Short mmCIF file of C-alpha atoms and ligand atoms in Angstrom, two decimals:
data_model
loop_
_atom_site.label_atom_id
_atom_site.label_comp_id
_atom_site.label_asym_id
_atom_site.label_seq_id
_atom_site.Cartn_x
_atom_site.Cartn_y
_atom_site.Cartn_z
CA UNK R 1 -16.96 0.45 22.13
CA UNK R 2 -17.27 4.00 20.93
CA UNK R 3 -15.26 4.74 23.84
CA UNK R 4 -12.18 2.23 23.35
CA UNK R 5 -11.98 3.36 19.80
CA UNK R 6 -11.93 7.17 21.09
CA UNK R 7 -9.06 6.65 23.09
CA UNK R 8 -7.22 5.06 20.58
CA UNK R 9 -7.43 8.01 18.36
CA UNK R 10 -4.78 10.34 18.38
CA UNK R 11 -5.52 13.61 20.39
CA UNK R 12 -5.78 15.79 17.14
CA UNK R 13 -7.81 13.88 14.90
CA UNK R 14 -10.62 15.63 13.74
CA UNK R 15 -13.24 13.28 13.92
CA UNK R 16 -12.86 12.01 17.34
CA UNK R 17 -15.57 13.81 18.98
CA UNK R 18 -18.37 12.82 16.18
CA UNK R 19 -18.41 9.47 16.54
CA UNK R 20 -21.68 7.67 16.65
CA UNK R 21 -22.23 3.94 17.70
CA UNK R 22 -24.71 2.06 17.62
CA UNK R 23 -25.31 -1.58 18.91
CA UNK R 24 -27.59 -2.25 15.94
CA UNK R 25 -28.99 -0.91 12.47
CA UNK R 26 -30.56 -1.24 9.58
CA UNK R 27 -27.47 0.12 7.61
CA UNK R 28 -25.00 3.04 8.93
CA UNK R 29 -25.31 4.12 5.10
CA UNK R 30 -28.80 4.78 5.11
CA UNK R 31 -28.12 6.12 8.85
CA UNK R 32 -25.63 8.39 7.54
CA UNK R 33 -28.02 9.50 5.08
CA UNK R 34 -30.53 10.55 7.04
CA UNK R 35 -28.05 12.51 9.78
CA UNK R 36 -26.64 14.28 6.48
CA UNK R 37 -29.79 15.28 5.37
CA UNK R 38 -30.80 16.82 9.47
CA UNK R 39 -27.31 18.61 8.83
CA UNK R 40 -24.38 16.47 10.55
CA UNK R 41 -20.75 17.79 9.93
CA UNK R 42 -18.59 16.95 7.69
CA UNK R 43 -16.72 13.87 9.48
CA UNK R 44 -19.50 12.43 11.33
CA UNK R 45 -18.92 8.86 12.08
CA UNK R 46 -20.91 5.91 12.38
CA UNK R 47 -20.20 2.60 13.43
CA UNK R 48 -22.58 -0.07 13.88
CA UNK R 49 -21.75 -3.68 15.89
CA UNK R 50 -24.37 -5.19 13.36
CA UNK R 51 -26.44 -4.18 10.34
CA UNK R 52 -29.76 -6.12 9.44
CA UNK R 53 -29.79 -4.21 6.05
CA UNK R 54 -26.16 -3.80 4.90
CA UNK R 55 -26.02 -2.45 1.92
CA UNK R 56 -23.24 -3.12 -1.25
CA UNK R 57 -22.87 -2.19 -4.56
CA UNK R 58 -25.61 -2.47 -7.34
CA UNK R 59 -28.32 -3.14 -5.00
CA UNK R 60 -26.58 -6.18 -3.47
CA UNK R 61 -26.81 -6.96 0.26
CA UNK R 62 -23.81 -6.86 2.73
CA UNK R 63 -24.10 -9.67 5.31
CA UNK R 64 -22.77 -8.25 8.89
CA UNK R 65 -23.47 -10.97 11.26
CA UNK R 66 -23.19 -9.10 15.05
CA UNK R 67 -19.79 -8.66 16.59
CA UNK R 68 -18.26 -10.59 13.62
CA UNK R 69 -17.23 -6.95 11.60
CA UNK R 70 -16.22 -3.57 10.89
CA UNK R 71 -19.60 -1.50 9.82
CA UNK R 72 -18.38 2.22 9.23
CA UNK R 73 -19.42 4.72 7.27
CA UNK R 74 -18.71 8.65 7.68
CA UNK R 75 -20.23 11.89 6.11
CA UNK R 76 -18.08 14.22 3.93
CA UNK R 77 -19.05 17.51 2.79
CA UNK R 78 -16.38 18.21 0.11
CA UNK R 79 -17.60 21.40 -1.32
CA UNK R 80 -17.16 20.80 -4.84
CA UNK R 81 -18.98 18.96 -8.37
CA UNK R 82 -19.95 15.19 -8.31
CA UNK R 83 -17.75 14.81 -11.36
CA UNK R 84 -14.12 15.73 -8.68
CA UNK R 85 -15.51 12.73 -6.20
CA UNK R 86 -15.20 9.86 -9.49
CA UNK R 87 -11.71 8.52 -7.71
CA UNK R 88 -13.49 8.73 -3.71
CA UNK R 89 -13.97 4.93 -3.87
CA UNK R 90 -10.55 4.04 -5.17
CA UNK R 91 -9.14 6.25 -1.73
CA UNK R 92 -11.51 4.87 0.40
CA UNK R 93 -10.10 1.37 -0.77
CA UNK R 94 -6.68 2.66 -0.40
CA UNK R 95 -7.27 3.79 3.42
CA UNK R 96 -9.38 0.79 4.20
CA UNK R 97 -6.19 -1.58 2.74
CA UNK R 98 -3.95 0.74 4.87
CA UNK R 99 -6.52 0.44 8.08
CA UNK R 100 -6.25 -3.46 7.56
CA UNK R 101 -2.40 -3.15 7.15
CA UNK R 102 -1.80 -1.14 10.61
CA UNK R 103 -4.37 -2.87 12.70
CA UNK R 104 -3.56 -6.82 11.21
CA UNK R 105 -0.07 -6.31 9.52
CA UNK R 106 -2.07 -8.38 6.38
CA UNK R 107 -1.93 -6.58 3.61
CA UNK R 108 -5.46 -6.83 0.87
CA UNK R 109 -5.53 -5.66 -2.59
CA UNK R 110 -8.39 -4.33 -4.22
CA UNK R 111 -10.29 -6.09 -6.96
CA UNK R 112 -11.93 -3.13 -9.26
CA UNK R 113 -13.43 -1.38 -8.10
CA UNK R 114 -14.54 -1.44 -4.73
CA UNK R 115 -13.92 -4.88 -2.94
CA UNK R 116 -11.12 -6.01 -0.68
CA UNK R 117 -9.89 -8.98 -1.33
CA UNK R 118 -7.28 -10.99 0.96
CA UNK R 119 -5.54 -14.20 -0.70
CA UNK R 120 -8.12 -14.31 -3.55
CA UNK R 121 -11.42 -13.71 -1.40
CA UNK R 122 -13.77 -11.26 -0.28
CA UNK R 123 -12.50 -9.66 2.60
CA UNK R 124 -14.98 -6.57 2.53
CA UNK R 125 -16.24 -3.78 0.59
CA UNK R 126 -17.22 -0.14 0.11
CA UNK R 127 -20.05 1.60 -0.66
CA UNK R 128 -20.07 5.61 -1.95
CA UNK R 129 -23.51 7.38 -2.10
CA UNK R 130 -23.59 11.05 -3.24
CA UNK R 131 -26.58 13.34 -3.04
CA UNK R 132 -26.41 17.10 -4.56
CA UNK R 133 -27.59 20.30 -3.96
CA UNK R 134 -29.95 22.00 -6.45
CA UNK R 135 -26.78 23.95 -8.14
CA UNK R 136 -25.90 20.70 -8.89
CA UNK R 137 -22.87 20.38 -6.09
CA UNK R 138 -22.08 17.41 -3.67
CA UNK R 139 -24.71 18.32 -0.34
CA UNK R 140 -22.61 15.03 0.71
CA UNK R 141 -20.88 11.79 0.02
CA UNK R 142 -20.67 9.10 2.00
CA UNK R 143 -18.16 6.42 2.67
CA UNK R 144 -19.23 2.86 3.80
CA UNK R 145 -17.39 0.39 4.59
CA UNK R 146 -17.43 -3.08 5.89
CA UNK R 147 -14.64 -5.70 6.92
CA UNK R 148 -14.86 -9.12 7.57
CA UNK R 149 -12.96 -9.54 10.80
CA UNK R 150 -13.92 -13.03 13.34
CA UNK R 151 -15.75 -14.66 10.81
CA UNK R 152 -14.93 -18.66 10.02
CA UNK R 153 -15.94 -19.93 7.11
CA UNK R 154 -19.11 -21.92 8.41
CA UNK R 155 -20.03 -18.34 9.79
CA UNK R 156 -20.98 -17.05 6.03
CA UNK R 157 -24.07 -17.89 4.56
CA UNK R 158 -23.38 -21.33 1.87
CA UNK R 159 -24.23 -18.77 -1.06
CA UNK R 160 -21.18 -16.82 -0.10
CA UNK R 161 -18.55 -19.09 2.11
CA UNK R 162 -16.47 -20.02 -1.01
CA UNK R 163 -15.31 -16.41 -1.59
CA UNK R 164 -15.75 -14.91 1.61
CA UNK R 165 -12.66 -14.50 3.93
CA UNK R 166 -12.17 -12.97 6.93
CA UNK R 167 -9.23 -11.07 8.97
CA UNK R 168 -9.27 -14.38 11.72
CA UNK R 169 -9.21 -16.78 8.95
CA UNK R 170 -6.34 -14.82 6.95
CA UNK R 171 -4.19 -15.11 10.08
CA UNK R 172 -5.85 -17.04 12.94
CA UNK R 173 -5.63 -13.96 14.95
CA UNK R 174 -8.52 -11.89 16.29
CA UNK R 175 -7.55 -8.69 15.57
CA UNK R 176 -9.15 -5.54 17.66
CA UNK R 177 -12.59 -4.54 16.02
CA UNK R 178 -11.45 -0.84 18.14
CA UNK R 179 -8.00 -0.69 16.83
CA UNK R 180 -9.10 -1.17 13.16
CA UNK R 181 -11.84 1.31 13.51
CA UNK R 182 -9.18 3.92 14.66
CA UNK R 183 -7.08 3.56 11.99
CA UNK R 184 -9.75 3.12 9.62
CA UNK R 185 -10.89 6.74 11.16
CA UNK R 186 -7.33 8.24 10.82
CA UNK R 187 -6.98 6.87 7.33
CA UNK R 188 -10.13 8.22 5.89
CA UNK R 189 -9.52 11.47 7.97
CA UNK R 190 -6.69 12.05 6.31
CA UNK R 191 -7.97 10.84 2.87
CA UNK R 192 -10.67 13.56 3.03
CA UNK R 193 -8.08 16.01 3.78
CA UNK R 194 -6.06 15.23 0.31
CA UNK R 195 -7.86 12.98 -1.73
CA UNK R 196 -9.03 16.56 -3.76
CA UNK R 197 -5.71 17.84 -4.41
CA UNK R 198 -3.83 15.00 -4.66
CA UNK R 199 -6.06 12.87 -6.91
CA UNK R 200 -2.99 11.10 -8.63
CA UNK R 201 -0.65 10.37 -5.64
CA UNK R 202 -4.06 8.50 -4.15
CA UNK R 203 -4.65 6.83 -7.40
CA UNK R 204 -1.42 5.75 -7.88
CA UNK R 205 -1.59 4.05 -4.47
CA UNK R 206 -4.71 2.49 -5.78
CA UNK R 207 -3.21 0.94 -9.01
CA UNK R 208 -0.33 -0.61 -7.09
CA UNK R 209 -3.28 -2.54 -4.47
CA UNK R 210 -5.65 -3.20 -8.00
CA UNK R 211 -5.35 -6.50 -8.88
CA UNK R 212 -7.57 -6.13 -11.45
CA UNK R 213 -5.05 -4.81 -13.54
CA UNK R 214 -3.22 -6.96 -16.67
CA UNK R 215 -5.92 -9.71 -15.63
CA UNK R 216 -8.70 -11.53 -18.04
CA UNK R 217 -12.00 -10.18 -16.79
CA UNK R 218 -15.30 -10.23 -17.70
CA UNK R 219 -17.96 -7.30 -17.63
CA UNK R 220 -20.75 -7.37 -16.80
CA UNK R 221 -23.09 -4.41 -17.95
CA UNK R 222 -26.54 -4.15 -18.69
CA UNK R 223 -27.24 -8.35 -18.78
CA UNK R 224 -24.21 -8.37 -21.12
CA UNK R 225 -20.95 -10.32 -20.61
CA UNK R 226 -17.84 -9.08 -22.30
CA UNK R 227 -14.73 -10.48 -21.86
CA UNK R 228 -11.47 -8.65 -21.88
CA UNK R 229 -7.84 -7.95 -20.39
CA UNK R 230 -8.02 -4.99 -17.41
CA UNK R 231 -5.15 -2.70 -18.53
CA UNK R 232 -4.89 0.09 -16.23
CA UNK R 233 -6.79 2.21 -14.04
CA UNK R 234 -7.22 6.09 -14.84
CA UNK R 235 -6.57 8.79 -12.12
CA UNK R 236 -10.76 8.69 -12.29
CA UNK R 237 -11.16 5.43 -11.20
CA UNK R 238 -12.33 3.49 -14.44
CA UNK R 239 -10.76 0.78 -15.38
CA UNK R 240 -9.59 0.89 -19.34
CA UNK R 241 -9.99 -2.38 -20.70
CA UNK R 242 -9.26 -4.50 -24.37
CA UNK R 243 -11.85 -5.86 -25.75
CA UNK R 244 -11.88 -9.73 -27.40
CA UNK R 245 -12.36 -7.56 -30.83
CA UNK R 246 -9.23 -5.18 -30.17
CA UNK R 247 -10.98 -1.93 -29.17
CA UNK R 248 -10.31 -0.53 -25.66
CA UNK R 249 -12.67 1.35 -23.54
CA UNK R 250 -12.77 2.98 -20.23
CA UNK R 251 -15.31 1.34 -17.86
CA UNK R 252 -16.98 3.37 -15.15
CA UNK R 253 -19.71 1.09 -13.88
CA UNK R 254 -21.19 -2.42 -13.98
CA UNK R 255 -19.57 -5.58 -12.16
CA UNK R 256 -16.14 -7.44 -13.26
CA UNK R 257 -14.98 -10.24 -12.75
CA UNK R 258 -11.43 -11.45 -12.68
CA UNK R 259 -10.10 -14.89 -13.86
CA UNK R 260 -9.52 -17.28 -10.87
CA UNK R 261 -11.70 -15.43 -9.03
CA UNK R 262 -15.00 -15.54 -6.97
CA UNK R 263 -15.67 -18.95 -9.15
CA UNK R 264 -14.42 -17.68 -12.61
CA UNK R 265 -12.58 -20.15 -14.16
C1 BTN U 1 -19.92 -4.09 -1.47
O1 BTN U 1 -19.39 -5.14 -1.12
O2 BTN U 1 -20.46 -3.95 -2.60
C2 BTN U 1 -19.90 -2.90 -0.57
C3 BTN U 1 -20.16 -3.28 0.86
C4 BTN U 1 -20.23 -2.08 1.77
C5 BTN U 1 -20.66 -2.47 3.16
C6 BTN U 1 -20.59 -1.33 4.12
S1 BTN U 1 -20.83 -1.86 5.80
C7 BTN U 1 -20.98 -0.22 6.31
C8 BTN U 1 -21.82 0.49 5.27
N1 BTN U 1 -23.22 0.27 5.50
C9 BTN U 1 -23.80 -0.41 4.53
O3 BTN U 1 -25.01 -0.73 4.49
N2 BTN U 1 -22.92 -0.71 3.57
C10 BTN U 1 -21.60 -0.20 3.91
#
């Protein structure tokens, strides 16, 4: 595998000869982690043909059956404050739906603020973990992410199969789990690249693929549900939204959900 998706990257692209796979893990997150913290470079690459412990968003599991999915994550070492790396999920999501794009020709959207989401359902997600330095600035950030690509729908576990999709059932097709790695590679590549200096070109990519946005949500935060209308999406990545009582408010954390959605009715 690591081989196939080596020669399908282009010649120049940085990260070609840091690529890691492995046949199994816990989690290339928490694998990342530890190679980041014995020193690995900036653009080190994991992927992993299964994870026992994938890892999502607010301490929720990702499932990542073998040989079904994507399981990536790479280390970055942007040199700068935690506060400049707000927006790095929003670009991750924008590569990843661009990945999808050139490897599939489907095209996801992004529900706020971090899943992708093909014809109303889960298709993946991503996962950003920072650590600092003791002046305070990013020692690294990683990306994860993970894409549903042969799964059918009896394939999920029942808790999950309603909003779960994959890339096969989206379009009957098995698409290349090597093809889509490589252009997840040359997406991100080129996201780390930019994503500093041009923070609103990548986040107005990100608001076109957010379907979040003009929707009625709900959020979630702190065991309280509040529901609202999702205006927009700042070049940070929170999501300002109007509250039942009028007021607006920028939201940087918690779960949303969207009308129509995941079982929201
Ligand atoms: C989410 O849905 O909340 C995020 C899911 C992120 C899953 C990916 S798979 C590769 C990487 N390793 C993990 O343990 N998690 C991320």
């Amino acid at each position: 595998m690591k081989e196939q998706i080596q020669s399908l990257l282009h010649a120049e692209c940085p990260w070609r000869d840091t690529l890691h796979w492995y046949p199994v893990t816990d989690s290339t997150n928490t694998q990342a982690k530890y190679l980041a913290s014995q020193g690995a470079a900036h653009g080190t690459v994991l992927i992993a043909g299964h994870q026992t412990q994938g890892r999502g968003r607010l301490g929720r599991s990702f499932y990542s059956p073998a040989e079904n999915g994507l399981y990536l994550s790479v280390i970055l070492r942007p040199n700068c404050k935690p506060e400049q790396l707000m927006h790095l999920t929003c670009v991750a999501a924008v590569a990843a739906c661009r990945a999808v794009c050139q490897a599939s020709g489907l095209s996801p959207q992004v529900k706020w603020i971090n899943d992708l989401v093909l014809n109303g359902k889960k298709l993946g997600g991503i996962l950003t973990e920072l650590a600092c330095n003791p002046a305070g600035l990013v020692e690294y950030a990683i990306i994860g992410i993970g894409i549903n690509c042969h799964h059918r729908q009896a394939d999920f576990p029942e808790e999950i199969s309603d909003m779960a999709t994959s890339l096969f059932m989206a379009s009957g097709q098995k698409v290349s789990r090597a093809a889509l790695a490589a252009a997840l590679i040359e997406h991100l590549a080129l996201a780390a690249d930019t994503f500093l200096r041009d923070q609103q070109k990548w986040m107005a990519a990100y608001r076109r693929s957010c379907l979040t946005i003009g929707k009625s949500i709900q959020v979630l935060q702190a065991g309280a549900v509040r529901p609202g209308q999702a205006l927009d999406v700042d070049d940070n990545g929170s999501l300002l939204v109007r509250f039942a009582d009028g007021h607006t408010e920028l939201v940087q954390s918690g779960e949303v959900s969207v009308r129509g959605m995941y079982g929201y009715v």
